[in-house]
Coordinates of C-alpha atoms and ligand atoms in Angstrom, one line a residue:
M1 CA 139.4 183.1 135.2
S2 CA 140.8 180.8 137.8
T3 CA 138.2 178.2 138.3
S4 CA 139.7 176.4 141.3
K5 CA 142.0 176.6 144.1
P6 CA 145.3 178.4 144.6
N7 CA 148.4 176.9 143.1
P8 CA 150.4 175.5 145.9
E9 CA 153.6 176.1 143.9
A10 CA 152.9 179.8 143.6
P11 CA 154.9 182.1 145.9
N12 CA 153.0 183.1 149.0
N13 CA 152.8 186.9 149.4
A14 CA 150.6 187.1 152.4
E15 CA 151.7 189.0 155.5
G16 CA 153.5 186.8 157.9
A17 CA 154.1 184.0 155.4
A18 CA 157.9 184.4 155.7
A19 CA 157.9 184.5 159.5
A20 CA 160.0 182.2 161.5
P21 CA 158.8 178.6 161.9
A22 CA 156.0 178.4 164.5
P23 CA 156.1 175.8 167.3
T24 CA 155.2 172.4 165.9
N25 CA 151.8 172.4 167.7
F26 CA 150.7 175.9 166.8
V27 CA 147.3 174.7 165.5
R28 CA 146.7 172.9 168.7
E29 CA 147.7 176.1 170.6
I30 CA 145.1 178.1 168.7
I31 CA 142.4 175.6 169.6
R32 CA 143.5 175.6 173.2
E33 CA 143.3 179.4 173.3
D34 CA 139.9 179.4 171.7
L35 CA 138.7 176.9 174.3
R36 CA 140.1 179.1 177.0
T37 CA 138.3 182.2 175.7
S38 CA 135.1 180.2 174.9
K39 CA 135.3 181.5 171.4
Y40 CA 133.1 178.7 170.1
N41 CA 131.5 177.8 173.4
G42 CA 133.9 174.9 173.9
R43 CA 133.1 173.4 170.5
V44 CA 135.9 172.0 168.2
W45 CA 134.7 170.8 164.8
T46 CA 136.9 170.3 161.8
R47 CA 136.4 169.1 158.3
F48 CA 138.6 167.3 155.8
P49 CA 137.6 168.7 152.4
P50 CA 139.0 166.7 149.5
E51 CA 138.1 167.5 145.9
P52 CA 137.1 164.2 144.4
N53 CA 139.4 164.6 141.4
G54 CA 142.0 162.0 142.2
Y55 CA 143.2 159.5 144.9
L56 CA 144.5 160.7 148.2
H57 CA 148.2 160.8 148.7
I58 CA 150.6 160.9 151.7
G59 CA 150.3 164.7 151.9
H60 CA 146.5 164.3 152.5
A61 CA 147.4 161.9 155.3
K62 CA 149.0 164.8 157.1
A63 CA 145.9 166.9 156.7
I64 CA 143.7 164.1 157.7
W65 CA 145.8 163.4 160.8
L66 CA 145.6 167.0 161.8
D67 CA 141.9 167.5 161.1
F68 CA 140.7 164.3 162.7
G69 CA 143.4 164.1 165.3
L70 CA 142.9 167.5 166.8
A71 CA 139.1 167.2 166.9
D72 CA 139.4 163.9 168.6
E73 CA 141.9 165.3 171.1
F74 CA 139.5 168.0 172.2
G75 CA 136.3 165.9 172.2
G76 CA 135.0 167.3 168.9
G77 CA 134.2 165.8 165.6
T78 CA 135.2 165.9 161.9
N79 CA 133.2 166.1 158.8
L80 CA 134.3 164.4 155.6
R81 CA 133.2 166.9 153.0
F82 CA 133.7 166.5 149.3
D83 CA 134.4 169.9 147.8
D84 CA 132.8 169.0 144.5
T85 CA 132.4 172.3 142.6
N86 CA 134.5 171.3 139.6
P87 CA 132.2 168.9 137.7
E88 CA 134.5 168.3 134.8
K89 CA 137.2 166.7 136.9
E90 CA 135.2 164.8 139.5
E91 CA 134.2 161.2 139.6
T92 CA 132.4 158.7 141.9
E93 CA 135.5 156.4 141.7
Y94 CA 137.4 159.1 143.6
V95 CA 134.6 159.7 146.1
E96 CA 134.7 156.0 147.0
S97 CA 138.5 155.6 147.1
I98 CA 138.8 158.7 149.4
Q99 CA 136.4 157.2 151.9
E100 CA 138.2 153.9 151.9
D101 CA 141.5 155.6 152.4
V102 CA 140.4 157.8 155.3
R103 CA 138.9 154.7 157.0
W104 CA 142.1 152.7 156.4
L105 CA 144.2 155.5 158.0
G106 CA 142.1 154.8 161.1
F107 CA 139.8 157.8 161.2
T108 CA 136.0 158.1 161.5
W109 CA 134.0 161.0 160.3
E110 CA 130.9 162.3 162.0
N111 CA 129.1 163.4 158.8
L112 CA 129.7 162.6 155.2
L113 CA 128.8 165.7 153.2
Y114 CA 129.1 167.3 149.8
A115 CA 129.5 171.0 148.9
S116 CA 127.1 170.2 146.0
D117 CA 124.4 169.6 148.6
Y118 CA 124.7 173.3 149.3
F119 CA 124.3 174.5 145.8
E120 CA 120.8 175.9 146.4
Q121 CA 121.9 177.6 149.6
L122 CA 125.0 179.0 147.9
Y123 CA 122.8 180.4 145.2
E124 CA 120.7 182.1 147.9
Y125 CA 123.8 183.5 149.5
A126 CA 124.8 184.9 146.1
V127 CA 121.4 186.6 145.7
Q128 CA 121.8 188.0 149.1
L129 CA 125.1 189.6 148.2
I130 CA 123.6 191.0 145.0
K131 CA 120.8 192.6 147.0
K132 CA 123.4 194.2 149.3
G133 CA 125.1 195.7 146.3
K134 CA 128.1 193.4 147.0
A135 CA 128.0 191.3 143.8
Y136 CA 127.4 191.9 140.1
V137 CA 127.1 190.1 136.8
D138 CA 130.0 190.8 134.6
D139 CA 130.1 190.3 130.8
L140 CA 133.9 190.4 130.4
S141 CA 135.5 187.2 129.2
A142 CA 137.8 185.2 131.3
D143 CA 140.8 186.7 129.4
E144 CA 139.5 190.2 129.9
I145 CA 138.9 189.7 133.6
R146 CA 142.5 188.5 133.9
Q147 CA 143.8 191.7 132.1
Y148 CA 141.6 194.0 134.2
R149 CA 142.8 192.3 137.3
G150 CA 146.2 194.0 137.2
T151 CA 149.3 192.6 138.9
L152 CA 151.0 192.7 142.3
K153 CA 152.6 196.0 141.2
E154 CA 149.8 197.4 139.2
R155 CA 146.3 198.1 140.5
G156 CA 143.3 196.5 138.7
K157 CA 140.8 198.2 136.5
E158 CA 137.0 198.2 137.2
S159 CA 134.8 196.4 134.8
P160 CA 132.4 198.5 132.8
H161 CA 129.6 196.3 134.1
R162 CA 130.5 196.8 137.8
N163 CA 127.8 199.4 138.5
R164 CA 124.8 197.6 137.2
S165 CA 121.7 198.1 139.2
V166 CA 120.7 195.5 141.8
E167 CA 117.6 194.7 139.7
E168 CA 119.5 194.1 136.6
N169 CA 122.0 191.9 138.4
L170 CA 119.3 189.9 140.0
D171 CA 117.6 189.4 136.6
L172 CA 120.9 188.5 134.8
F173 CA 122.0 186.1 137.6
E174 CA 118.6 184.3 137.5
R175 CA 118.8 184.0 133.7
M176 CA 122.4 182.6 134.1
R177 CA 120.9 179.9 136.2
K178 CA 118.1 179.3 133.7
G179 CA 120.7 178.6 131.0
E180 CA 119.9 181.7 128.8
F181 CA 123.6 182.5 128.2
P182 CA 126.4 180.5 126.7
D183 CA 129.2 179.0 128.8
G184 CA 131.8 181.6 129.8
S185 CA 129.8 184.6 128.5
R186 CA 129.0 186.0 131.9
C187 CA 129.9 185.4 135.5
L188 CA 129.0 186.7 138.9
R189 CA 131.7 188.6 140.8
A190 CA 132.0 189.9 144.3
K191 CA 132.2 193.7 144.4
I192 CA 135.2 194.3 146.7
D193 CA 138.2 196.4 145.7
M194 CA 140.0 196.5 142.4
A195 CA 142.9 198.4 144.0
S196 CA 143.4 195.8 146.8
P197 CA 147.1 194.8 147.3
N198 CA 145.6 191.2 147.6
L199 CA 144.7 190.0 144.1
N200 CA 142.1 187.7 145.6
M201 CA 140.1 190.7 146.7
R202 CA 139.9 192.3 143.3
D203 CA 136.3 191.4 142.6
P204 CA 136.8 187.6 142.6
V205 CA 134.5 185.5 140.5
M206 CA 131.8 183.7 142.5
Y207 CA 129.9 181.8 139.8
R208 CA 130.7 180.7 136.3
I209 CA 128.4 179.3 133.5
L210 CA 129.4 175.8 132.7
R211 CA 127.3 173.1 131.1
A212 CA 128.8 170.0 132.6
S213 CA 127.3 166.9 134.1
H214 CA 128.0 166.8 137.8
H215 CA 128.6 163.5 139.6
R216 CA 125.8 164.2 142.0
T217 CA 123.6 166.9 140.7
G218 CA 123.7 165.7 137.1
E219 CA 122.3 168.4 134.7
K220 CA 120.5 170.4 137.3
W221 CA 122.9 173.2 137.3
C222 CA 124.6 175.1 134.5
I223 CA 126.2 177.6 136.9
Y224 CA 128.8 176.5 139.4
P225 CA 130.2 178.4 142.4
L226 CA 134.0 178.8 142.5
Y227 CA 136.0 177.2 145.2
D228 CA 136.5 180.3 147.2
F229 CA 132.8 181.1 147.3
A230 CA 131.8 177.5 148.1
H231 CA 134.4 176.5 150.7
G232 CA 134.0 179.1 153.5
Q233 CA 130.2 179.1 153.2
S234 CA 130.2 175.3 153.4
D235 CA 132.4 175.5 156.5
S236 CA 130.1 178.0 158.0
L237 CA 126.9 176.0 157.2
E238 CA 128.5 173.1 159.0
K239 CA 129.6 175.3 161.9
I240 CA 133.2 174.3 161.5
T241 CA 135.2 176.0 164.1
H242 CA 138.7 175.4 162.8
S243 CA 139.1 175.1 159.1
I244 CA 142.6 173.8 158.7
C245 CA 144.2 174.0 155.3
T246 CA 147.5 174.4 153.6
L247 CA 149.6 177.6 153.3
E248 CA 148.7 178.4 149.7
F249 CA 145.2 179.4 151.0
E250 CA 146.7 182.1 153.3
D251 CA 146.2 184.8 150.7
H252 CA 142.6 183.7 150.4
R253 CA 141.8 184.1 154.1
P254 CA 140.7 187.8 153.7
L255 CA 138.2 186.7 151.1
Y256 CA 137.1 183.7 153.2
N257 CA 136.4 186.2 156.0
W258 CA 134.8 188.8 153.7
Y259 CA 132.1 186.4 152.5
I260 CA 131.3 185.2 156.0
R261 CA 131.1 188.8 157.3
E262 CA 129.0 190.2 154.4
L263 CA 126.6 187.3 154.7
G264 CA 126.6 187.5 158.5
I265 CA 126.9 183.7 158.9
F266 CA 128.7 181.5 161.4
P267 CA 132.3 182.6 161.7
S268 CA 134.4 179.6 160.8
Q269 CA 138.1 180.3 161.2
Q270 CA 140.7 179.3 158.6
I271 CA 144.1 178.2 159.8
E272 CA 146.9 177.4 157.4
F273 CA 149.8 175.0 157.9
D274 CA 152.7 173.8 155.7
R275 CA 152.0 171.2 153.1
L276 CA 154.0 168.0 153.1
N277 CA 156.7 167.7 150.5
L278 CA 158.9 164.6 150.3
T279 CA 162.1 164.0 148.5
Y280 CA 161.9 161.8 145.4
T281 CA 158.1 162.2 145.5
L282 CA 155.5 164.3 143.8
L283 CA 152.4 165.2 145.8
S284 CA 150.0 166.6 143.3
K285 CA 146.9 164.9 142.1
R286 CA 147.2 166.5 138.7
K287 CA 150.7 165.1 138.2
L288 CA 149.8 161.7 139.7
L289 CA 146.9 161.6 137.3
Q290 CA 149.3 162.2 134.4
L291 CA 151.4 159.3 135.5
V292 CA 148.3 157.1 135.5
R293 CA 147.0 158.3 132.2
E294 CA 150.3 158.0 130.4
G295 CA 150.7 154.5 131.7
R296 CA 154.0 155.4 133.5
V297 CA 152.7 153.4 136.5
R298 CA 150.2 150.5 136.7
G299 CA 147.4 152.7 138.2
W300 CA 146.6 154.9 141.2
D301 CA 147.5 152.0 143.5
D302 CA 150.8 151.1 141.9
P303 CA 153.0 150.4 144.9
R304 CA 155.5 153.1 143.7
M305 CA 152.8 155.8 143.9
P306 CA 152.7 158.0 147.0
T307 CA 148.9 157.6 147.1
I308 CA 147.3 156.0 150.1
S309 CA 146.1 153.1 148.0
G310 CA 149.6 152.7 146.5
I311 CA 151.5 152.6 149.8
R312 CA 148.8 150.4 151.3
R313 CA 149.3 147.9 148.5
R314 CA 153.0 148.2 149.0
G315 CA 152.6 147.2 152.6
Y316 CA 152.9 150.4 154.6
T317 CA 150.8 150.4 157.7
P318 CA 148.3 153.1 158.9
E319 CA 150.2 153.1 162.3
A320 CA 153.5 153.9 160.5
I321 CA 151.9 156.8 158.6
R322 CA 150.3 158.2 161.7
N323 CA 153.6 158.0 163.6
F324 CA 155.3 159.7 160.7
C325 CA 152.7 162.5 160.7
A326 CA 153.1 163.0 164.4
N327 CA 156.8 163.4 164.0
I328 CA 157.2 165.7 161.1
G329 CA 155.6 168.6 162.9
V330 CA 153.2 171.3 161.7
T331 CA 154.6 174.7 160.9
K332 CA 154.1 178.0 158.9
T333 CA 156.9 177.4 156.4
N334 CA 157.0 174.9 153.6
G335 CA 159.9 172.5 153.6
T336 CA 160.8 169.1 152.4
I337 CA 161.0 165.9 154.4
E338 CA 163.4 163.1 153.6
L339 CA 161.6 160.1 152.1
A340 CA 164.0 158.0 154.2
M341 CA 162.2 159.4 157.3
L342 CA 158.9 157.9 156.1
E343 CA 160.6 154.6 155.4
H344 CA 162.1 154.7 158.9
F345 CA 158.6 154.8 160.5
V346 CA 157.4 152.0 158.2
R347 CA 160.4 149.8 159.2
E348 CA 160.0 150.7 162.9
D349 CA 156.3 149.6 162.8
L350 CA 156.8 146.4 160.7
N351 CA 159.7 145.4 162.9
K352 CA 157.2 145.0 165.7
R353 CA 154.5 143.2 163.8
A354 CA 155.9 141.4 160.8
L355 CA 156.5 137.7 161.0
R356 CA 159.9 136.6 160.0
V357 CA 160.3 134.0 157.2
M358 CA 163.0 132.8 154.9
A359 CA 162.8 133.5 151.2
V360 CA 165.5 133.4 148.5
L361 CA 165.1 135.9 145.7
K362 CA 168.0 134.9 143.4
P363 CA 168.4 131.2 144.0
L364 CA 171.6 129.2 143.9
K365 CA 171.3 125.5 144.5
V366 CA 173.4 123.9 147.3
V367 CA 173.6 120.1 147.6
I368 CA 174.8 118.8 150.9
T369 CA 176.6 115.8 149.8
N370 CA 176.9 114.0 153.2
Y371 CA 173.2 114.6 154.1
P372 CA 171.0 111.5 153.7
E373 CA 169.1 111.4 150.5
G374 CA 165.3 111.5 151.0
Q375 CA 165.5 112.8 154.6
T376 CA 163.6 115.8 155.8
E377 CA 164.0 117.4 159.2
E378 CA 161.8 120.1 160.7
M379 CA 163.7 123.0 162.1
E380 CA 162.2 125.2 164.8
A381 CA 162.2 128.9 163.8
I382 CA 161.1 132.0 165.7
N383 CA 158.3 134.0 164.1
N384 CA 159.2 137.3 165.6
P385 CA 162.0 138.0 168.1
E386 CA 160.2 141.3 168.9
D387 CA 157.0 139.6 169.9
E388 CA 157.2 136.3 171.8
S389 CA 153.4 135.8 171.4
A390 CA 154.0 135.3 167.7
G391 CA 155.3 131.9 168.5
K392 CA 157.4 129.4 166.5
R393 CA 157.0 127.4 163.3
M394 CA 158.7 124.4 161.7
V395 CA 160.8 124.9 158.6
P396 CA 161.7 121.8 156.5
F397 CA 165.4 121.1 155.9
S398 CA 166.7 118.6 153.3
R399 CA 169.7 117.7 151.2
E400 CA 169.1 120.2 148.5
L401 CA 168.6 123.9 149.4
Y402 CA 168.5 127.3 147.8
I403 CA 170.6 130.1 149.0
E404 CA 171.1 133.6 147.6
Q405 CA 173.5 133.9 144.7
D406 CA 175.0 136.8 146.6
D407 CA 175.8 134.6 149.5
F408 CA 178.3 132.6 147.6
R409 CA 181.6 133.6 145.9
E410 CA 183.9 131.2 144.2
V411 CA 186.7 133.7 144.7
P412 CA 185.8 135.7 147.8
P413 CA 186.8 139.3 147.8
K414 CA 188.6 140.6 150.9
G415 CA 186.3 140.9 153.9
Y416 CA 183.7 138.5 152.4
F417 CA 182.6 136.1 155.1
R418 CA 179.8 134.3 153.4
L419 CA 180.0 131.0 151.7
S420 CA 183.1 130.2 149.5
P421 CA 185.1 127.1 148.8
G422 CA 186.6 125.8 152.0
K423 CA 184.7 128.3 154.2
E424 CA 182.1 127.4 156.8
V425 CA 178.9 129.3 157.4
R426 CA 175.8 128.8 159.6
L427 CA 172.5 128.1 157.9
R428 CA 169.9 130.0 160.0
Y429 CA 168.1 127.5 162.3
G430 CA 170.0 124.7 160.5
Y431 CA 173.6 123.4 160.5
F432 CA 177.1 124.7 159.7
I433 CA 178.0 123.9 156.2
T434 CA 181.3 124.1 154.3
A435 CA 181.5 124.6 150.5
Q436 CA 183.5 122.0 148.7
N437 CA 183.2 122.5 145.0
V438 CA 181.1 124.0 142.3
V439 CA 179.2 122.9 139.2
K440 CA 179.3 125.3 136.3
N441 CA 177.3 125.7 133.1
A442 CA 178.8 126.1 129.6
A443 CA 179.1 129.8 130.1
G444 CA 181.2 129.3 133.2
D445 CA 178.6 130.5 135.7
V446 CA 178.3 128.6 139.0
V447 CA 175.0 126.8 138.9
E448 CA 175.4 124.6 141.9
V449 CA 177.5 124.4 145.0
H450 CA 178.4 121.1 146.7
A451 CA 178.9 121.4 150.4
T452 CA 179.2 119.2 153.5
Y453 CA 177.4 119.7 156.8
D454 CA 178.4 119.0 160.4
P455 CA 175.6 117.0 162.0
A456 CA 176.8 118.1 165.5
T457 CA 175.8 121.7 164.7
R458 CA 172.1 121.2 164.5
G459 CA 170.3 124.4 165.6
G460 CA 173.3 126.5 164.9
N461 CA 176.0 125.9 167.4
A462 CA 179.2 123.8 167.4
P463 CA 179.8 121.7 170.5
D464 CA 183.5 122.4 170.2
G465 CA 182.8 126.1 170.4
R466 CA 184.2 127.0 167.0
K467 CA 182.7 130.1 165.4
V468 CA 181.6 131.1 162.0
K469 CA 181.5 134.6 160.8
S470 CA 178.3 134.5 158.8
T471 CA 174.7 133.2 159.1
I472 CA 172.8 132.9 155.8
H473 CA 169.2 132.1 155.0
W474 CA 168.0 129.2 152.8
V475 CA 164.9 127.4 151.6
S476 CA 164.6 123.6 151.1
A477 CA 164.5 123.0 147.3
A478 CA 161.9 120.2 147.4
H479 CA 159.6 122.2 149.7
A480 CA 160.0 125.7 148.3
I481 CA 157.1 127.6 146.7
D482 CA 157.7 129.7 143.7
A483 CA 156.8 133.4 143.8
E484 CA 157.1 136.6 141.9
V485 CA 158.7 139.3 143.9
R486 CA 158.5 143.0 142.9
I487 CA 161.3 145.1 144.1
Y488 CA 160.7 148.9 144.1
D489 CA 163.0 151.8 144.0
N490 CA 162.1 155.5 144.1
L491 CA 159.8 156.5 141.3
F492 CA 162.0 159.5 140.6
S493 CA 165.8 159.6 140.4
N494 CA 165.9 163.2 141.3
P495 CA 165.3 164.2 145.0
D496 CA 163.3 167.1 143.5
P497 CA 161.3 165.5 140.8
G498 CA 160.1 168.9 139.6
D499 CA 163.6 170.0 138.9
V500 CA 164.0 169.5 135.1
P501 CA 165.8 171.2 132.3
E502 CA 163.7 173.8 130.4
G503 CA 161.3 172.3 127.9
Q504 CA 160.9 169.0 129.8
D505 CA 158.4 168.0 132.4
F506 CA 158.7 166.0 135.6
T507 CA 158.5 162.7 133.7
A508 CA 162.0 163.3 132.6
N509 CA 163.0 162.5 136.2
L510 CA 161.3 159.1 136.3
N511 CA 163.6 156.4 137.5
P512 CA 163.8 153.8 134.7
N513 CA 164.7 151.2 137.4
S514 CA 161.9 151.8 139.8
L515 CA 160.5 148.3 139.3
E516 CA 162.5 145.1 139.2
V517 CA 160.5 141.9 138.8
V518 CA 162.0 138.7 140.3
A519 CA 160.1 136.0 138.5
Q520 CA 161.4 132.9 140.3
A521 CA 161.9 133.5 144.0
K522 CA 161.8 130.6 146.3
L523 CA 159.8 130.8 149.6
E524 CA 159.6 128.6 152.6
P525 CA 156.4 126.5 152.5
S526 CA 154.7 128.3 155.5
L527 CA 153.9 131.1 153.1
T528 CA 151.4 128.9 151.2
S529 CA 148.7 130.3 153.3
A530 CA 149.7 134.0 152.9
K531 CA 146.8 136.2 151.8
P532 CA 146.9 139.5 149.9
G533 CA 147.8 142.3 152.4
D534 CA 149.8 140.0 154.7
R535 CA 153.1 141.4 155.7
Y536 CA 156.4 139.6 156.4
Q537 CA 160.0 140.2 157.0
F538 CA 162.1 138.1 154.6
E539 CA 165.1 137.6 156.8
R540 CA 168.1 139.7 155.8
L541 CA 166.2 141.1 152.8
G542 CA 163.4 143.5 153.9
Y543 CA 159.7 143.7 154.5
F544 CA 157.4 142.3 151.9
C545 CA 153.6 142.3 151.4
V546 CA 151.4 139.9 149.5
D547 CA 150.0 141.6 146.4
P548 CA 146.4 141.2 145.2
D549 CA 147.8 140.0 141.9
S550 CA 148.6 136.7 143.6
K551 CA 147.0 133.5 142.2
P552 CA 146.6 130.2 144.0
G553 CA 150.0 128.5 143.9
K554 CA 151.7 131.6 142.5
P555 CA 151.9 134.4 145.1
V556 CA 153.2 137.8 144.2
F557 CA 155.0 139.8 146.8
N558 CA 155.9 143.5 146.9
R559 CA 158.9 144.7 148.7
T560 CA 157.6 147.3 151.1
V561 CA 161.0 148.5 152.3
A562 CA 164.5 147.1 152.5
L563 CA 166.0 146.4 155.9
K564 CA 168.8 149.0 155.8
D565 CA 167.8 152.1 157.6
T566 CA 169.2 155.1 155.7
W567 CA 167.2 157.5 157.9
A568 CA 169.0 156.4 161.0
K569 CA 172.2 157.3 159.3
V570 CA 170.8 160.7 158.2
E571 CA 169.7 161.3 161.7
K572 CA 173.1 160.4 163.1
K573 CA 174.8 162.7 160.7
Q574 CA 172.4 165.5 161.6
K575 CA 173.1 165.1 165.3
A576 CA 176.9 165.0 164.8
Ligands
LIG1 P1 146.9 168.3 145.2 O1 147.7 169.6 145.1 O2 147.6 167.1 145.4 O3 145.9 168.2 144.0 P2 144.8 169.5 146.7 O4 145.2 170.5 147.8 O5 144.3 170.0 145.5 O6 146.0 168.5 146.5 P3 142.4 168.6 148.0 O7 141.6 167.4 147.6 O8 141.8 169.9 147.9 O9 143.8 168.4 147.3 O10 143.0 168.4 149.5 C1 142.2 168.2 150.6 C2 142.9 168.8 151.8 O11 144.2 168.2 151.9 C3 143.1 170.3 151.7 O12 142.8 170.8 153.0 C4 144.6 170.4 151.4 O13 145.1 171.6 152.0 C5 145.2 169.2 152.0 N1 146.4 168.8 151.4 C6 146.6 168.5 150.0 N2 147.9 168.3 149.8 C7 148.6 168.3 150.9 C8 149.9 168.1 151.3 N3 150.9 167.8 150.4 N4 150.3 168.3 152.6 C9 149.3 168.5 153.5 N5 148.0 168.7 153.3 C10 147.6 168.6 152.0
LIG2 MG1 145.7 171.2 144.1

């Protein structure tokens, strides 16, 4: 007996599933048409129906954006309804995180509801169907039901209990509720058609016996409705006009409509769209839970996770996610979106809002030998060239600085224009400096560079008009604050994480280098006041966000995304 929802990875055999991609706004067009024909008297009401069995992920963001966005657009409203019919997997922690995530994405629900609030009503509906001769109590085991069900090629077989009298069914169903029978020994099934080409219509199970404590109803119930029996009826009770869900529910639509029709209740309309898939990313709560349970990540909100809480901690913005959702389109065929496209929208948004600062991740000390010892100058720096109102700040400059190890080469390769002996570069907002000689440790590594500066180049230009090919960032050694910086790479090395050799699971594709911890980064002192959640651009390095693990005097930063925009390249290639 399948206790929950369709498997999104299963092939879709409904009519029309393989049709050409619909226009990107086909859901909106359906709503427009319904408004034109006054199908629901001008009402547009949607719901977002998460099962509280895990944290929301970026795929849910697409559903949320559609449900809330479309209702908003047409002056309607959206219910947040927890589809909590699977007591064994559901927890209050998930209920709370889901609410926080929807709010963070920028959406407001009209009503906060639970399918479990309808348990009594759903029970009444079931009794109604029994009385109509449309439902019966079956004594077959879950395995037997599966065998009797048949296959796509083979019709199903009727259960020997299918023709019980209404009285007997009413009696047995009531006794199921009272707890007279052991778990799994009986169930209630809809009496539809064992020969239907749609397997979902072959007398689907409506209720199962299960002694499990429910996060809201506790021990009150020992029978629980199955998803298909709960979902449509909950929609109908809430007078949902457009019940938008993902394509794997398409085969379930005839059943959704059958229950509503047989019960004669409000005719909510189910509309299916393509679920979001992203390269290098798994969007399945079950698999994400496995990563958490097995300790492969630090938790649901690990910044490498595609959960809303993970990407929030990483520094993604709700605006970036909404822009991404608006751009990927809504269709009738499942596809896969490049992760680079999501990152592109994150970069685009952060470029507008993130303050620029200087930070050195892999420090190399530079001593400016002709700069007065003990002197400090304040250099004026621009906070955000994209936003004049962000203003300016002062950055201290002194005789000893840190630059990136990568910005110095004792023996520069061809085409290397950064610092090397005898070469001059510009220090951002500072002076031109020329490297003179190096200090090495016993192992022969360069540990310090000695350089000279040209006092006439303050602010970054030479009065004689001479040019330098490179501008590098720096931090004053005496003023720097130490920080831990966590650099993330894709959680999976394979663009399709589910693609594994036989006998292995998706964890075989985990990227062993998805987290690099830089323990001793040096930051400019203006970052002393940075608070968890604050986002910055570290010049030349990328966008970074303060992690809640930060302690006073020891901030921790997450790299949100590097500066390089691989999506722009992909897009260019696609256009060419
Ligand atoms: P998962 O497969 O990750 O466990 P789910 O479909 O079981 O997800 P629900 O809590 O039932 O998770 O999801 C709530 C809503 O979000 C449903 O309407 C579902 O169709 C939608 N949804 C889930 N995953 C995606 C996705 N990848 N893209 C778009 N919508 C999604
Ligand atoms: Mg699922």
